[in-house]
Structure formats: structure tokens, C-alpha cells
Short mmCIF file of C-alpha atoms in Angstrom, two decimals:
data_model
loop_
_atom_site.label_atom_id
_atom_site.label_comp_id
_atom_site.label_asym_id
_atom_site.label_seq_id
_atom_site.Cartn_x
_atom_site.Cartn_y
_atom_site.Cartn_z
CA MET A 1106 65.88 68.39 154.39
CA ALA A 1107 65.86 70.26 157.70
CA LEU A 1108 65.51 74.05 157.65
CA ASP A 1109 66.23 74.68 161.33
CA GLY A 1110 66.87 78.37 161.95
CA LYS A 1111 66.18 79.39 158.35
CA VAL A 1112 63.90 82.33 157.56
CA ALA A 1113 61.53 81.81 154.63
CA ILE A 1114 59.29 84.37 152.95
CA VAL A 1115 56.25 82.78 151.28
CA THR A 1116 54.31 85.28 149.21
CA GLY A 1117 50.61 84.55 148.93
CA GLY A 1118 51.06 82.19 151.86
CA ALA A 1119 47.74 83.02 153.47
CA GLN A 1120 45.78 80.40 151.56
CA GLY A 1121 45.84 77.62 148.99
CA ILE A 1122 49.13 76.16 147.83
CA GLY A 1123 51.06 78.98 149.48
CA LYS A 1124 49.61 78.17 152.87
CA GLU A 1125 50.61 74.53 152.54
CA ILE A 1126 54.11 75.56 151.49
CA ALA A 1127 54.37 77.72 154.61
CA ARG A 1128 53.17 74.86 156.81
CA VAL A 1129 55.54 72.29 155.31
CA LEU A 1130 58.56 74.59 155.60
CA ALA A 1131 57.61 75.37 159.21
CA ARG A 1132 57.21 71.69 160.08
CA ASN A 1133 60.77 71.23 158.86
CA GLY A 1134 62.19 73.97 161.05
CA ALA A 1135 61.83 77.26 159.17
CA TYR A 1136 60.57 80.56 160.53
CA ILE A 1137 57.89 81.87 158.17
CA VAL A 1138 57.04 85.33 156.83
CA ILE A 1139 53.69 85.72 155.09
CA PRO A 1140 53.23 88.90 153.04
CA ASP A 1141 49.74 88.98 151.60
CA ILE A 1142 47.17 91.49 150.38
CA SER A 1143 44.79 90.07 153.02
CA ILE A 1144 46.26 90.71 156.46
CA VAL A 1145 43.43 88.87 158.22
CA GLN A 1146 44.13 85.62 156.37
CA ALA A 1147 47.89 86.13 156.68
CA GLN A 1148 47.59 86.54 160.45
CA GLN A 1149 45.46 83.40 160.70
CA THR A 1150 48.09 81.38 158.85
CA ALA A 1151 50.81 82.94 161.01
CA ARG A 1152 48.97 81.77 164.13
CA GLU A 1153 48.79 78.25 162.71
CA ILE A 1154 52.53 78.34 162.04
CA GLU A 1155 53.21 79.45 165.61
CA GLU A 1156 51.11 76.53 166.86
CA LEU A 1157 53.70 74.34 165.14
CA GLY A 1158 56.33 75.92 167.40
CA ARG A 1159 57.85 78.28 164.82
CA LYS A 1160 58.01 82.07 164.79
CA SER A 1161 55.92 83.67 162.08
CA LEU A 1162 55.36 87.21 160.81
CA ALA A 1163 52.34 88.37 158.81
CA ILE A 1164 52.69 91.54 156.72
CA GLN A 1165 50.05 93.26 154.63
CA ALA A 1166 51.49 94.16 151.25
CA ASP A 1167 50.57 94.67 147.61
CA LEU A 1168 53.59 92.94 146.13
CA ALA A 1169 52.85 94.28 142.67
CA GLN A 1170 54.30 97.54 144.06
CA LEU A 1171 58.10 97.58 144.34
CA SER A 1172 58.09 99.92 147.34
CA GLU A 1173 55.83 97.58 149.31
CA ALA A 1174 57.95 94.54 148.44
CA GLU A 1175 61.05 96.41 149.57
CA ASN A 1176 59.30 97.31 152.83
CA VAL A 1177 58.63 93.59 153.37
CA GLY A 1178 62.32 92.82 152.94
CA LYS A 1179 63.28 95.55 155.40
CA SER A 1180 60.68 94.39 157.94
CA VAL A 1181 61.93 90.80 157.77
CA LEU A 1182 65.54 91.87 158.31
CA ASP A 1183 64.50 94.09 161.23
CA PHE A 1184 62.53 91.23 162.82
CA PHE A 1185 64.66 88.16 162.03
CA GLY A 1186 68.00 89.60 160.94
CA GLN A 1187 68.28 87.33 157.90
CA ILE A 1188 66.48 85.98 154.83
CA ASP A 1189 67.38 82.49 153.66
CA VAL A 1190 64.52 81.43 151.40
CA LEU A 1191 62.11 83.32 149.14
CA VAL A 1192 59.12 81.49 147.69
CA ASN A 1193 57.41 83.63 145.05
CA ASN A 1194 53.98 82.06 145.12
CA ALA A 1195 51.52 84.99 144.97
CA GLY A 1196 49.16 84.61 142.03
CA ILE A 1197 45.67 85.35 140.75
CA THR A 1198 43.55 84.51 137.72
CA ARG A 1199 41.35 86.76 135.60
CA ASP A 1200 40.32 84.30 132.92
CA ASN A 1201 38.71 85.39 129.69
CA LEU A 1202 38.85 84.53 126.01
CA PHE A 1203 41.43 86.76 124.36
CA LEU A 1204 38.96 88.70 122.17
CA ARG A 1205 37.04 89.60 125.34
CA MET A 1206 40.02 90.13 127.62
CA LYS A 1207 40.27 93.65 128.97
CA GLU A 1208 43.53 95.51 129.37
CA GLU A 1209 42.87 95.66 133.12
CA GLU A 1210 42.60 91.86 133.28
CA TRP A 1211 45.93 91.52 131.51
CA ASP A 1212 47.71 94.17 133.60
CA THR A 1213 46.39 92.92 136.95
CA VAL A 1214 47.49 89.32 136.37
CA ILE A 1215 50.90 90.30 135.03
CA GLY A 1216 51.35 92.68 137.97
CA VAL A 1217 50.51 90.19 140.70
CA ASN A 1218 51.90 87.03 139.12
CA LEU A 1219 55.04 88.24 137.33
CA LYS A 1220 55.99 91.73 138.50
CA SER A 1221 55.71 90.64 142.13
CA VAL A 1222 58.41 88.03 141.42
CA PHE A 1223 60.70 90.79 140.13
CA ASN A 1224 59.82 93.04 143.08
CA CYS A 1225 60.32 90.46 145.82
CA THR A 1226 63.54 89.17 144.28
CA LYS A 1227 64.80 92.77 144.20
CA ALA A 1228 63.91 93.08 147.87
CA VAL A 1229 66.07 90.13 149.00
CA ILE A 1230 68.82 89.67 146.44
CA ARG A 1231 71.36 92.15 147.83
CA HIS A 1232 71.08 90.60 151.30
CA MET A 1233 71.48 87.08 149.90
CA SER A 1234 74.40 88.21 147.71
CA LYS A 1235 76.24 89.69 150.67
CA ARG A 1236 75.78 86.45 152.61
CA ARG A 1237 76.64 84.39 149.49
CA SER A 1238 73.75 82.12 150.31
CA GLY A 1239 70.09 81.88 149.42
CA ARG A 1240 67.30 79.86 147.89
CA ILE A 1241 64.70 81.41 145.58
CA ILE A 1242 61.81 79.22 144.44
CA ASN A 1243 59.32 80.63 141.94
CA ILE A 1244 55.91 79.01 141.50
CA SER A 1245 55.07 78.74 137.82
CA SER A 1246 52.39 76.47 136.28
CA VAL A 1247 51.92 73.81 133.67
CA VAL A 1248 49.93 76.36 131.64
CA GLY A 1249 53.09 78.45 131.42
CA GLN A 1250 54.55 75.52 129.50
CA ILE A 1251 51.64 74.39 127.34
CA GLY A 1252 49.25 77.36 127.33
CA ASN A 1253 45.51 77.28 127.93
CA ALA A 1254 42.56 78.81 126.10
CA GLY A 1255 41.04 81.65 128.09
CA GLN A 1256 44.21 82.16 130.11
CA ALA A 1257 46.52 84.19 127.86
CA ASN A 1258 47.34 86.53 130.75
CA TYR A 1259 47.92 83.78 133.31
CA SER A 1260 49.91 81.59 130.88
CA ALA A 1261 52.10 84.52 129.86
CA SER A 1262 52.81 85.42 133.49
CA LYS A 1263 53.76 81.84 134.38
CA ALA A 1264 55.92 81.41 131.27
CA GLY A 1265 57.63 84.68 132.16
CA ILE A 1266 58.46 83.28 135.59
CA ILE A 1267 60.35 80.41 133.96
CA GLY A 1268 62.47 82.76 131.86
CA PHE A 1269 63.11 84.97 134.88
CA THR A 1270 64.14 81.94 136.94
CA LYS A 1271 66.75 80.83 134.42
CA SER A 1272 68.18 84.34 134.05
CA MET A 1273 68.50 84.84 137.82
CA ALA A 1274 70.13 81.41 138.18
CA ARG A 1275 72.80 82.45 135.69
CA GLU A 1276 73.35 85.87 137.26
CA PHE A 1277 73.59 84.82 140.89
CA GLY A 1278 74.97 81.28 140.87
CA ALA A 1279 78.45 82.60 141.63
CA ARG A 1280 77.01 84.26 144.73
CA GLY A 1281 75.88 80.94 146.18
CA ILE A 1282 72.22 81.60 145.39
CA THR A 1283 70.13 78.92 143.68
CA VAL A 1284 67.03 79.93 141.74
CA ASN A 1285 64.52 77.29 140.63
CA ALA A 1286 60.87 77.02 139.67
CA VAL A 1287 58.10 74.60 140.54
CA ALA A 1288 55.37 74.15 137.93
CA PRO A 1289 52.22 72.55 139.42
CA GLY A 1290 49.68 70.86 137.22
CA PHE A 1291 46.05 70.20 138.18
CA ILE A 1292 46.12 70.59 141.98
CA ASP A 1293 43.21 70.11 144.38
CA THR A 1294 42.52 73.67 145.57
CA GLU A 1295 39.42 75.82 146.03
CA MET A 1296 39.91 77.15 142.51
CA THR A 1297 40.00 73.73 140.85
CA ARG A 1298 37.21 72.37 143.04
CA SER A 1299 34.95 75.11 141.68
CA LEU A 1300 35.36 73.83 138.11
CA PRO A 1301 32.40 72.04 136.52
CA GLU A 1302 32.60 68.26 136.83
CA ARG A 1303 32.87 67.91 133.08
CA ALA A 1304 35.95 70.14 132.99
CA ARG A 1305 37.56 68.15 135.83
CA GLU A 1306 36.94 64.90 133.93
CA GLU A 1307 38.62 66.34 130.82
CA PHE A 1308 41.69 67.28 132.86
CA LEU A 1309 41.87 63.83 134.46
CA LYS A 1310 41.81 62.11 131.05
CA ASN A 1311 45.14 63.77 130.26
CA ILE A 1312 46.91 62.95 133.54
CA PRO A 1313 48.84 59.65 133.32
CA LEU A 1314 48.70 59.17 137.10
CA GLY A 1315 44.91 59.46 136.87
CA ARG A 1316 44.32 61.88 139.74
CA VAL A 1317 44.72 65.49 140.77
CA GLY A 1318 47.70 66.51 142.86
CA THR A 1319 47.61 67.84 146.40
CA PRO A 1320 49.01 71.13 147.73
CA GLU A 1321 51.28 69.10 150.00
CA GLU A 1322 52.90 67.42 146.99
CA VAL A 1323 53.75 70.86 145.59
CA ALA A 1324 55.00 71.99 149.01
CA GLU A 1325 57.30 68.99 149.34
CA ALA A 1326 58.99 69.90 146.04
CA VAL A 1327 59.49 73.43 147.39
CA LEU A 1328 60.93 72.00 150.61
CA PHE A 1329 63.48 70.01 148.60
CA LEU A 1330 64.55 73.09 146.64
CA ALA A 1331 64.74 75.18 149.82
CA SER A 1332 66.99 72.66 151.55
CA ASP A 1333 70.66 71.76 151.23
CA ALA A 1334 69.58 68.53 149.50
CA SER A 1335 69.23 70.61 146.31
CA ARG A 1336 72.47 72.58 146.67
CA TYR A 1337 73.73 71.64 143.17
CA ILE A 1338 70.42 72.32 141.41
CA THR A 1339 69.72 75.73 139.88
CA GLY A 1340 67.86 77.13 136.88
CA GLN A 1341 65.52 74.13 136.79
CA VAL A 1342 61.77 73.72 136.52
CA ILE A 1343 60.41 70.91 138.70
CA ASN A 1344 57.12 69.68 137.24
CA VAL A 1345 54.60 68.48 139.83
CA ASN A 1346 51.85 67.54 137.42
CA GLY A 1347 51.20 63.78 137.38
CA GLY A 1348 52.65 63.57 133.88
CA ILE A 1349 50.19 65.89 132.13
CA TYR A 1350 53.23 67.63 130.60
CA MET A 1351 56.60 65.91 130.17
#
């Protein structure tokens, strides 16, 4: 599953699952671009990528804005001359019970989690179409498949990503572009580690493998979909969830 010489954009790659995706792709030969709202964290991750012997570019961008996503695409082409892989990973949570959820909480999550996927895909799709080659991997979530109380905004955004993935796969398959999604379950990140112990125990009861997943396990699924090993796979959702949803 080598990616030697490939250029991969990993949105939200400055921390969490996105950072591990960037590291795994780099370890397998890819050059990495990290657009993130936090340039300081993006630059730190870029330095870590370069320590692995791979070129990396950090770009500050609010990917909920189409113009900024398009500027990222232009910057990558100016710097590397090509875009081979797009990983739409950027995401946030603004959890609240629906009756208490504010319009701003809904709009912010939909903007970052779902609209950014539209924006970034827009920014790369013409280039990939002209080259008749490309891999787009969208990071969804198990809650986009089963829902979750207190996360109507997050669940809706992640379910929307699945529908978008399937539509893009149908539109651009003839152009040699594959579009797939990865739907993580309960993954060991800063966000899940901050949950009360009781909540963690409830999650674990419903996971047949009996443990939380790791960011690396999500990243390895992304690596597979980014590589030529997955060349006949498109429009699919790969569940990395320990069996919590089948």
C-alpha cells in the first residue's frame, strides 16, 4: 500500500485522528498537506511529518468557507504540482439536547463537518478529473449511522457525509476517481478520554470486541483506501468500530 510520491491533503490533520492519518500516510511515502484553523498545531504536525523524511505543508484555513478551501487547493498545486489524495477529516462537536440546541450550534457543526467536505472536494475535483486519477476519503462516524442523543447536529453532518460520498462516487467513477468513507466508532482520543467513566463503560458494553479503537486503526483503513490496493472499491463506508454497528 505504498504511496511514494503521492500528495495527500488531510483536513483537520493537526491533531487527533487526523494527525494519525497524516503520520500513517507519510510513513507509507506520501507528502502531506495540513490545512487547519490552528496554524500553530498544523505547523507542529508538519514538522513531525518532515522528521519522517517527507515534505509537508501547513496552511491556515477555515474550510467552512469555499474561498479558503479553494485557496488551499491552489496553494498545494503551486507547491507540489499535483493532488492525489484528499482526506476530509475536519470535524467538531457542539453537543446539546435538541430542545436546548441553539441555531449557532447547528450551523457551526454543519459548516465545519459537512460543508467543508463539499468545499474541499470542489477545490480538488477538477484537477483530479483532468488527471483521471484520485482518491477521496471522507471521515464519517458511527453516530451518522445509528444517531446519538444530544448529537443531532453531529449525527446529521456525519450522515450527510455518507450520502455525499455515494453521490460523488457515482459522478466521478468514470474519471478514475474513487470516493469512499470511513466511519469510526468509539476511538481513544482526547475527546473520548474526557468522558465520565460511567459513559465509557456503557459504550464498552455495546462493543463486541470489548475495547475502544485506536487512531492508528482508523488511519490504516484510510491508508488502504488511499492506495492502489483499493482501486476497485468506491462508494463504500468502511466501519472501524469493533462491531458496535454492523
